[in-house]
mmCIF file of C-alpha atoms in Angstrom:
data_model
loop_
_atom_site.group_PDB
_atom_site.id
_atom_site.type_symbol
_atom_site.label_atom_id
_atom_site.label_comp_id
_atom_site.label_asym_id
_atom_site.label_seq_id
_atom_site.Cartn_x
_atom_site.Cartn_y
_atom_site.Cartn_z
ATOM 1 C CA MET A 292 0.000 0.000 0.000
ATOM 2 C CA LEU A 293 2.855 2.367 0.864
ATOM 3 C CA LYS A 294 4.455 1.749 -2.547
ATOM 4 C CA VAL A 295 1.184 2.620 -4.278
ATOM 5 C CA LEU A 296 0.871 5.863 -2.320
ATOM 6 C CA LEU A 297 4.491 6.834 -3.040
ATOM 7 C CA PHE A 298 4.007 6.085 -6.725
ATOM 8 C CA ALA A 299 0.824 8.180 -6.860
ATOM 9 C CA LEU A 300 2.612 11.060 -5.118
ATOM 10 C CA MET A 301 5.546 10.821 -7.541
ATOM 11 C CA SER A 302 3.276 10.951 -10.605
ATOM 12 C CA ILE A 303 1.373 13.938 -9.212
ATOM 13 C CA LEU A 304 4.650 15.738 -8.520
ATOM 14 C CA PHE A 305 6.006 15.111 -12.026
ATOM 15 C CA THR A 306 2.718 16.401 -13.470
ATOM 16 C CA PHE A 307 2.937 19.648 -11.515
ATOM 17 C CA GLN A 308 6.636 20.009 -12.343
ATOM 18 C CA SER A 309 5.702 20.463 -15.998
ATOM 19 C CA SER A 310 3.044 23.023 -15.060
ATOM 20 C CA THR A 311 5.403 25.103 -12.901
ATOM 21 C CA THR A 312 8.055 25.042 -15.636
ATOM 22 C CA LYS A 313 5.503 26.457 -18.086
ATOM 23 C CA LEU A 314 4.485 29.141 -15.571
ATOM 24 C CA TYR A 315 8.151 30.068 -15.081
ATOM 25 C CA THR A 316 8.654 30.474 -18.831
ATOM 26 C CA GLN A 317 5.524 32.602 -19.189
ATOM 27 C CA SER A 318 6.458 34.919 -16.304
ATOM 28 C CA TYR A 319 10.212 35.210 -17.018
ATOM 29 C CA ALA A 320 11.097 38.904 -16.965
ATOM 30 C CA GLY A 321 14.804 38.867 -17.758
ATOM 31 C CA PRO A 322 16.498 41.153 -20.310
ATOM 32 C CA SER A 323 15.837 38.613 -23.098
ATOM 33 C CA LYS A 324 13.201 35.896 -23.328
ATOM 34 C CA GLY A 325 15.836 33.787 -25.051
ATOM 35 C CA ASP A 326 17.745 33.592 -21.750
ATOM 36 C CA ALA A 327 14.873 31.873 -19.951
ATOM 37 C CA SER A 328 15.841 28.319 -20.931
ATOM 38 C CA VAL A 329 19.584 28.600 -20.223
ATOM 39 C CA THR A 330 19.022 30.427 -16.948
ATOM 40 C CA TYR A 331 16.450 27.839 -15.923
ATOM 41 C CA SER A 332 18.853 24.962 -16.631
ATOM 42 C CA MET A 333 21.504 26.484 -14.361
ATOM 43 C CA PHE A 334 19.083 27.469 -11.600
ATOM 44 C CA TYR A 335 17.196 24.170 -11.803
ATOM 45 C CA GLY A 336 20.369 22.071 -11.722
ATOM 46 C CA PHE A 337 22.208 23.846 -8.917
ATOM 47 C CA VAL A 338 19.169 24.290 -6.662
ATOM 48 C CA THR A 339 17.901 20.722 -7.133
ATOM 49 C CA ALA A 340 21.379 19.367 -6.347
ATOM 50 C CA PHE A 341 21.602 21.559 -3.226
ATOM 51 C CA MET A 342 18.112 20.597 -2.024
ATOM 52 C CA THR A 343 18.970 16.909 -2.401
ATOM 53 C CA PHE A 344 22.263 17.511 -0.564
ATOM 54 C CA LEU A 345 20.300 19.217 2.214
ATOM 55 C CA VAL A 346 17.724 16.418 2.469
ATOM 56 C CA ASN A 347 20.569 13.889 2.601
ATOM 57 C CA GLY A 348 21.958 15.580 5.723
ATOM 58 C CA PHE A 349 24.875 17.197 3.860
ATOM 59 C CA ALA A 350 26.322 13.740 3.226
ATOM 60 C CA PHE A 351 28.028 13.105 -0.105
ATOM 61 C CA SER A 352 30.327 10.143 -0.726
ATOM 62 C CA PRO A 353 29.798 8.732 -4.223
ATOM 63 C CA CYS A 354 31.822 5.896 -5.699
ATOM 64 C CA LEU A 355 33.455 6.243 -9.105
ATOM 65 C CA ALA A 356 30.580 4.439 -10.875
ATOM 66 C CA THR A 357 28.046 6.922 -9.480
ATOM 67 C CA VAL A 358 30.136 9.911 -10.564
ATOM 68 C CA LEU A 359 30.628 8.550 -14.086
ATOM 69 C CA LEU A 360 26.957 7.618 -14.516
ATOM 70 C CA GLY A 361 25.964 11.003 -13.071
ATOM 71 C CA LEU A 362 28.236 12.635 -15.644
ATOM 72 C CA LEU A 363 26.610 10.643 -18.444
ATOM 73 C CA ASN A 364 23.150 11.511 -17.165
ATOM 74 C CA ALA A 365 24.067 15.188 -17.005
ATOM 75 C CA PHE A 366 24.703 15.058 -20.742
ATOM 76 C CA MET A 367 21.356 13.292 -21.228
ATOM 77 C CA LEU A 368 19.617 16.159 -19.422
ATOM 78 C CA ILE A 369 21.432 18.698 -21.596
ATOM 79 C CA LEU A 370 20.551 16.727 -24.734
ATOM 80 C CA TYR A 371 16.914 16.543 -23.604
ATOM 81 C CA THR A 372 16.684 20.298 -23.029
ATOM 82 C CA THR A 373 18.493 21.161 -26.265
ATOM 83 C CA SER A 374 16.363 18.757 -28.292
ATOM 84 C CA LEU A 375 13.148 20.043 -26.724
ATOM 85 C CA VAL A 376 13.988 23.670 -27.511
ATOM 86 C CA ASN A 377 15.125 22.999 -31.091
ATOM 87 C CA ALA A 378 12.297 20.618 -31.982
ATOM 88 C CA SER A 379 9.697 22.978 -30.491
ATOM 89 C CA ALA A 380 10.952 25.768 -32.736
ATOM 90 C CA GLN A 381 10.805 23.670 -35.924
ATOM 91 C CA GLY A 382 7.626 21.603 -35.750
ATOM 92 C CA PRO A 383 4.563 20.383 -33.812
ATOM 93 C CA TYR A 384 4.989 20.152 -30.039
ATOM 94 C CA THR A 385 2.609 17.208 -29.668
ATOM 95 C CA PHE A 386 4.600 14.880 -31.937
ATOM 96 C CA LEU A 387 7.870 15.623 -30.181
ATOM 97 C CA MET A 388 6.245 14.936 -26.812
ATOM 98 C CA MET A 389 5.018 11.596 -28.125
ATOM 99 C CA CYS A 390 8.634 10.813 -29.073
ATOM 100 C CA ALA A 391 9.796 11.720 -25.575
ATOM 101 C CA LEU A 392 7.109 9.621 -23.887
ATOM 102 C CA THR A 393 7.640 6.551 -26.046
ATOM 103 C CA GLY A 394 11.409 6.791 -25.601
ATOM 104 C CA SER A 395 10.994 6.774 -21.833
ATOM 105 C CA ILE A 396 9.252 3.385 -22.158
ATOM 106 C CA LEU A 397 10.866 1.630 -25.122
ATOM 107 C CA ILE A 398 14.526 2.316 -24.267
ATOM 108 C CA PRO A 399 14.285 0.941 -20.699
ATOM 109 C CA LEU A 400 12.174 -1.944 -22.041
ATOM 110 C CA GLY A 401 14.760 -2.923 -24.640
ATOM 111 C CA TYR A 402 17.764 -2.476 -22.363
ATOM 112 C CA ASN A 403 16.262 -4.341 -19.420
ATOM 113 C CA LEU A 404 15.138 -7.265 -21.558
ATOM 114 C CA LEU A 405 18.462 -7.586 -23.385
ATOM 115 C CA PHE A 406 21.044 -6.745 -20.725
ATOM 116 C CA MET A 407 19.478 -6.916 -17.251
ATOM 117 C CA GLY A 408 17.603 -10.185 -17.528
ATOM 118 C CA GLU A 409 14.186 -8.654 -16.877
ATOM 119 C CA ARG A 410 11.171 -10.651 -18.006
ATOM 120 C CA LEU A 411 7.673 -9.256 -18.461
ATOM 121 C CA THR A 412 4.395 -11.144 -18.532
ATOM 122 C CA VAL A 413 2.066 -11.031 -21.528
ATOM 123 C CA LEU A 414 -0.302 -8.910 -19.423
ATOM 124 C CA GLN A 415 2.430 -6.373 -18.657
ATOM 125 C CA LEU A 416 3.447 -6.147 -22.309
ATOM 126 C CA GLY A 417 -0.226 -5.624 -23.162
ATOM 127 C CA GLY A 418 -0.466 -2.790 -20.636
ATOM 128 C CA ILE A 419 2.613 -1.106 -22.125
ATOM 129 C CA ALA A 420 1.100 -1.459 -25.616
ATOM 130 C CA LEU A 421 -2.103 0.239 -24.396
ATOM 131 C CA LEU A 422 -0.068 3.156 -23.027
ATOM 132 C CA LEU A 423 1.834 3.550 -26.302
ATOM 133 C CA VAL A 424 -1.486 3.670 -28.168
ATOM 134 C CA SER A 425 -2.729 6.298 -25.696
ATOM 135 C CA PHE A 426 0.349 8.459 -26.374
ATOM 136 C CA ALA A 427 -0.355 8.339 -30.106
ATOM 137 C CA LEU A 428 -4.054 9.144 -29.707
ATOM 138 C CA MET A 429 -3.450 12.017 -27.288
ATOM 139 C CA ASN A 430 -1.036 13.617 -29.758
ATOM 140 C CA LEU A 431 -2.777 12.751 -33.014
ATOM 141 C CA ARG A 432 -3.825 16.327 -33.754
ATOM 142 C CA GLY A 433 -0.204 17.455 -33.762
ATOM 143 C CA MET A 434 1.125 14.831 -36.160
ATOM 144 C CA PRO A 435 3.321 16.682 -38.679
ATOM 145 C CA PHE A 436 2.248 14.534 -41.588
ATOM 146 C CA ALA A 437 -1.214 16.112 -41.856
ATOM 147 C CA GLY A 438 0.071 19.469 -43.085
ATOM 148 C CA ALA A 439 3.358 21.001 -44.217
ATOM 149 C CA LYS A 440 6.236 18.675 -43.458
ATOM 150 C CA PRO A 441 8.815 20.092 -41.014
ATOM 151 C CA PRO A 442 12.528 20.181 -41.955
ATOM 152 C CA ARG A 443 14.655 17.068 -41.548
ATOM 153 C CA SER A 444 16.396 18.590 -38.544
ATOM 154 C CA TYR A 445 13.064 18.484 -36.684
ATOM 155 C CA PHE A 446 12.987 14.695 -36.926
ATOM 156 C CA PHE A 447 16.633 14.536 -35.860
ATOM 157 C CA TRP A 448 15.823 16.495 -32.690
ATOM 158 C CA CYS A 449 12.737 14.335 -32.074
ATOM 159 C CA ALA A 450 14.958 11.245 -32.304
ATOM 160 C CA ALA A 451 17.449 12.829 -29.911
ATOM 161 C CA LEU A 452 14.578 13.586 -27.537
ATOM 162 C CA PHE A 453 13.454 9.947 -27.760
ATOM 163 C CA VAL A 454 16.948 8.763 -26.784
ATOM 164 C CA ALA A 455 17.622 11.370 -24.087
ATOM 165 C CA ASN A 456 14.338 10.912 -22.218
ATOM 166 C CA GLY A 457 14.622 7.138 -22.298
ATOM 167 C CA ALA A 458 18.300 7.011 -21.382
ATOM 168 C CA TYR A 459 17.909 9.385 -18.407
ATOM 169 C CA GLY A 460 15.664 7.045 -16.422
ATOM 170 C CA GLN A 461 17.545 3.927 -17.476
ATOM 171 C CA ILE A 462 20.899 5.346 -16.361
ATOM 172 C CA MET A 463 19.332 5.983 -12.959
ATOM 173 C CA ASN A 464 18.222 2.348 -12.936
ATOM 174 C CA ILE A 465 21.679 1.063 -13.933
ATOM 175 C CA GLN A 466 23.320 3.065 -11.146
ATOM 176 C CA GLN A 467 20.951 1.666 -8.555
ATOM 177 C CA SER A 468 21.555 -1.848 -9.858
ATOM 178 C CA LEU A 469 25.353 -1.463 -9.705
ATOM 179 C CA THR A 470 25.370 -0.012 -6.182
ATOM 180 C CA GLY A 471 22.722 -2.312 -4.740
ATOM 181 C CA GLY A 472 20.255 0.506 -4.145
ATOM 182 C CA ALA A 473 22.821 2.786 -2.498
ATOM 183 C CA GLU A 474 23.960 6.357 -3.198
ATOM 184 C CA ARG A 475 20.552 7.524 -4.430
ATOM 185 C CA SER A 476 21.113 11.113 -3.343
ATOM 186 C CA GLU A 477 24.679 11.115 -4.640
ATOM 187 C CA MET A 478 23.458 10.095 -8.095
ATOM 188 C CA ILE A 479 20.884 12.890 -8.184
ATOM 189 C CA ILE A 480 23.413 15.450 -6.944
ATOM 190 C CA CYS A 481 26.011 14.419 -9.535
ATOM 191 C CA THR A 482 23.470 14.471 -12.363
ATOM 192 C CA TYR A 483 21.932 17.869 -11.675
ATOM 193 C CA PHE A 484 25.034 19.677 -10.412
ATOM 194 C CA LEU A 485 27.158 18.574 -13.373
ATOM 195 C CA MET A 486 24.375 19.445 -15.808
ATOM 196 C CA ALA A 487 24.145 22.984 -14.411
ATOM 197 C CA LEU A 488 27.949 23.308 -14.313
ATOM 198 C CA PHE A 489 28.333 22.348 -17.969
ATOM 199 C CA VAL A 490 25.604 24.797 -19.006
ATOM 200 C CA LEU A 491 27.290 27.553 -16.962
ATOM 201 C CA ILE A 492 30.682 26.862 -18.555
ATOM 202 C CA TRP A 493 29.129 26.856 -22.028
ATOM 203 C CA ARG A 494 27.360 30.138 -21.248
ATOM 204 C CA LEU A 495 30.565 31.733 -19.920
ATOM 205 C CA ILE A 496 32.337 30.790 -23.152
ATOM 206 C CA ARG A 497 29.569 31.884 -25.531
ATOM 207 C CA ALA A 498 28.066 34.935 -23.775
ATOM 208 C CA PRO A 499 29.721 35.719 -20.412
ATOM 209 C CA GLN A 500 28.097 39.156 -20.213
ATOM 210 C CA ALA A 501 24.617 37.575 -20.247
ATOM 211 C CA VAL A 502 25.034 35.178 -17.301
ATOM 212 C CA LEU A 503 24.201 37.464 -14.365
ATOM 213 C CA PRO A 504 21.533 39.574 -16.145
ATOM 214 C CA GLY A 505 19.756 36.343 -17.090
ATOM 215 C CA PHE A 506 19.087 35.626 -13.408
ATOM 216 C CA ARG A 507 17.106 38.873 -13.063
ATOM 217 C CA MET A 508 14.038 36.837 -13.872
ATOM 218 C CA GLY A 509 11.459 38.670 -11.773
ATOM 219 C CA ARG A 510 9.803 37.679 -8.514
ATOM 220 C CA LYS A 511 7.071 35.507 -10.001
ATOM 221 C CA ALA A 512 9.460 33.576 -12.233
ATOM 222 C CA PHE A 513 11.822 33.073 -9.278
ATOM 223 C CA VAL A 514 9.023 31.631 -7.139
ATOM 224 C CA TYR A 515 7.917 29.280 -9.931
ATOM 225 C CA ALA A 516 11.502 28.159 -10.597
ATOM 226 C CA LEU A 517 12.098 27.525 -6.897
ATOM 227 C CA LEU A 518 8.822 25.626 -6.600
ATOM 228 C CA CYS A 519 9.759 23.524 -9.630
ATOM 229 C CA CYS A 520 13.111 22.655 -8.031
ATOM 230 C CA ALA A 521 11.409 21.574 -4.805
ATOM 231 C CA ILE A 522 8.948 19.414 -6.752
ATOM 232 C CA CYS A 523 11.747 17.942 -8.876
ATOM 233 C CA THR A 524 13.805 17.107 -5.771
ATOM 234 C CA ALA A 525 10.912 15.227 -4.177
ATOM 235 C CA ALA A 526 9.798 13.492 -7.395
ATOM 236 C CA THR A 527 13.293 12.409 -8.478
ATOM 237 C CA ASN A 528 14.176 11.078 -5.033
ATOM 238 C CA LEU A 529 10.929 9.094 -5.032
ATOM 239 C CA LEU A 530 11.695 7.736 -8.503
ATOM 240 C CA VAL A 531 15.162 6.528 -7.537
ATOM 241 C CA TYR A 532 13.812 5.019 -4.314
ATOM 242 C CA LEU A 533 11.018 3.162 -6.130
ATOM 243 C CA LEU A 534 13.578 1.747 -8.567
ATOM 244 C CA THR A 535 15.057 -0.148 -5.618
ATOM 245 C CA VAL A 536 11.807 -1.526 -4.155
ATOM 246 C CA LEU A 537 9.737 -2.392 -7.236
ATOM 247 C CA GLU A 538 10.429 -5.539 -9.243
ATOM 248 C CA SER A 539 10.364 -4.014 -12.733
ATOM 249 C CA ALA A 540 11.922 -0.688 -13.703
ATOM 250 C CA THR A 541 10.279 -0.979 -17.127
ATOM 251 C CA VAL A 542 6.810 -1.199 -15.587
ATOM 252 C CA LEU A 543 7.627 1.691 -13.231
ATOM 253 C CA PHE A 544 8.637 3.996 -16.110
ATOM 254 C CA ALA A 545 5.600 2.957 -18.167
ATOM 255 C CA LEU A 546 3.192 3.503 -15.283
ATOM 256 C CA ASN A 547 4.711 6.857 -14.378
ATOM 257 C CA ASN A 548 4.541 8.242 -17.924
ATOM 258 C CA GLY A 549 1.019 6.915 -18.382
ATOM 259 C CA ALA A 550 -0.099 8.451 -15.103
ATOM 260 C CA VAL A 551 1.511 11.815 -15.910
ATOM 261 C CA LEU A 552 -0.148 11.826 -19.341
ATOM 262 C CA LEU A 553 -3.518 10.963 -17.809
ATOM 263 C CA LEU A 554 -3.244 13.557 -15.028
ATOM 264 C CA SER A 555 -2.083 16.255 -17.472
ATOM 265 C CA GLY A 556 -5.059 15.514 -19.722
ATOM 266 C CA LEU A 557 -7.509 15.648 -16.845
ATOM 267 C CA LEU A 558 -5.996 18.901 -15.561
ATOM 268 C CA ALA A 559 -6.326 20.455 -19.015
ATOM 269 C CA ILE A 560 -10.003 19.490 -19.167
ATOM 270 C CA PHE A 561 -11.193 20.204 -15.629
ATOM 271 C CA LEU A 562 -8.809 22.924 -14.450
ATOM 272 C CA PHE A 563 -7.977 24.833 -17.652
ATOM 273 C CA HIS A 564 -11.351 24.074 -19.315
ATOM 274 C CA GLU A 565 -9.821 22.777 -22.540
ATOM 275 C CA LYS A 566 -12.100 20.693 -24.760
ATOM 276 C CA ALA A 567 -10.897 17.183 -25.578
ATOM 277 C CA ASP A 568 -11.644 15.817 -29.050
ATOM 278 C CA LYS A 569 -12.598 12.185 -29.712
ATOM 279 C CA TYR A 570 -8.981 11.095 -30.152
ATOM 280 C CA GLN A 571 -7.831 12.663 -26.877
ATOM 281 C CA THR A 572 -10.811 11.158 -25.073
ATOM 282 C CA ALA A 573 -9.931 7.736 -26.495
ATOM 283 C CA GLY A 574 -6.315 8.342 -25.458
ATOM 284 C CA LEU A 575 -7.371 8.980 -21.865
ATOM 285 C CA VAL A 576 -9.423 5.765 -21.901
ATOM 286 C CA PHE A 577 -6.474 3.749 -23.245
ATOM 287 C CA ALA A 578 -4.165 5.338 -20.647
ATOM 288 C CA CYS A 579 -6.567 4.328 -17.858
ATOM 289 C CA ALA A 580 -6.765 0.798 -19.271
ATOM 290 C CA GLY A 581 -2.985 0.524 -19.532
ATOM 291 C CA ILE A 582 -2.453 1.708 -15.965
ATOM 292 C CA VAL A 583 -5.065 -0.732 -14.648
ATOM 293 C CA VAL A 584 -3.553 -3.660 -16.574
ATOM 294 C CA LEU A 585 -0.007 -2.856 -15.405
ATOM 295 C CA SER A 586 -1.208 -2.517 -11.824
ATOM 296 C CA ILE A 587 -2.697 -6.023 -11.678
#
């Protein structure tokens, strides 16, 4: 029962993390709107790492494997952010999000089956298939093939997004497997601190004069960014913990993405009063079915 409650809390937190990130972007009041993403990456990385360090009682003693995997995951976070920004500017947002969601399921699924000896039941595979169908239905209106075709680079960035989002969670899983469920906080600290550090170094090389002004984001944006960091700290720590206590990481990632998709859809309908078309409604039904099947 406790695992179910922790999972539900994690999914709710990840859902609201996306909402607070959007609110931050909308309220960013820095000198240039183009600085919002880079500034957010630095703020988000450093603050999340510090909050995790604080929650861990200021303890930090990672082994070499944790540092190296944290370094690799930092690059995955940078690739995810870069791909998201570039793909969003070149083509439909819904299709790229479908790529990100499917990557977060299919990459762990393939890796765990091939290299970690994980075996799924027919019922579990059926539940994952239902979730993949729900992703497609929920994003059907944004498919790029219905209108003008985006440039080839758009599909490259969508593919990079697929890889980055899937690899991020799986690297977390590999680290927990190698350390026997230890150094959870150290892995999160390494990942987010190194990500922010690399972005800062890149920014100092490319536009050093824009670093400090970029942090003059305005009070509202600062509050949203800080809230997002707090949510991310709690959600990521829960994710890494659940990786150590649940039998299947593949099922965990599938359930989490399905739940976030479902909650985001319901929030859009009931909180933001958006109207769902027949495909989105069917997508919500398939997401519910997939979650129920995977939970059996």
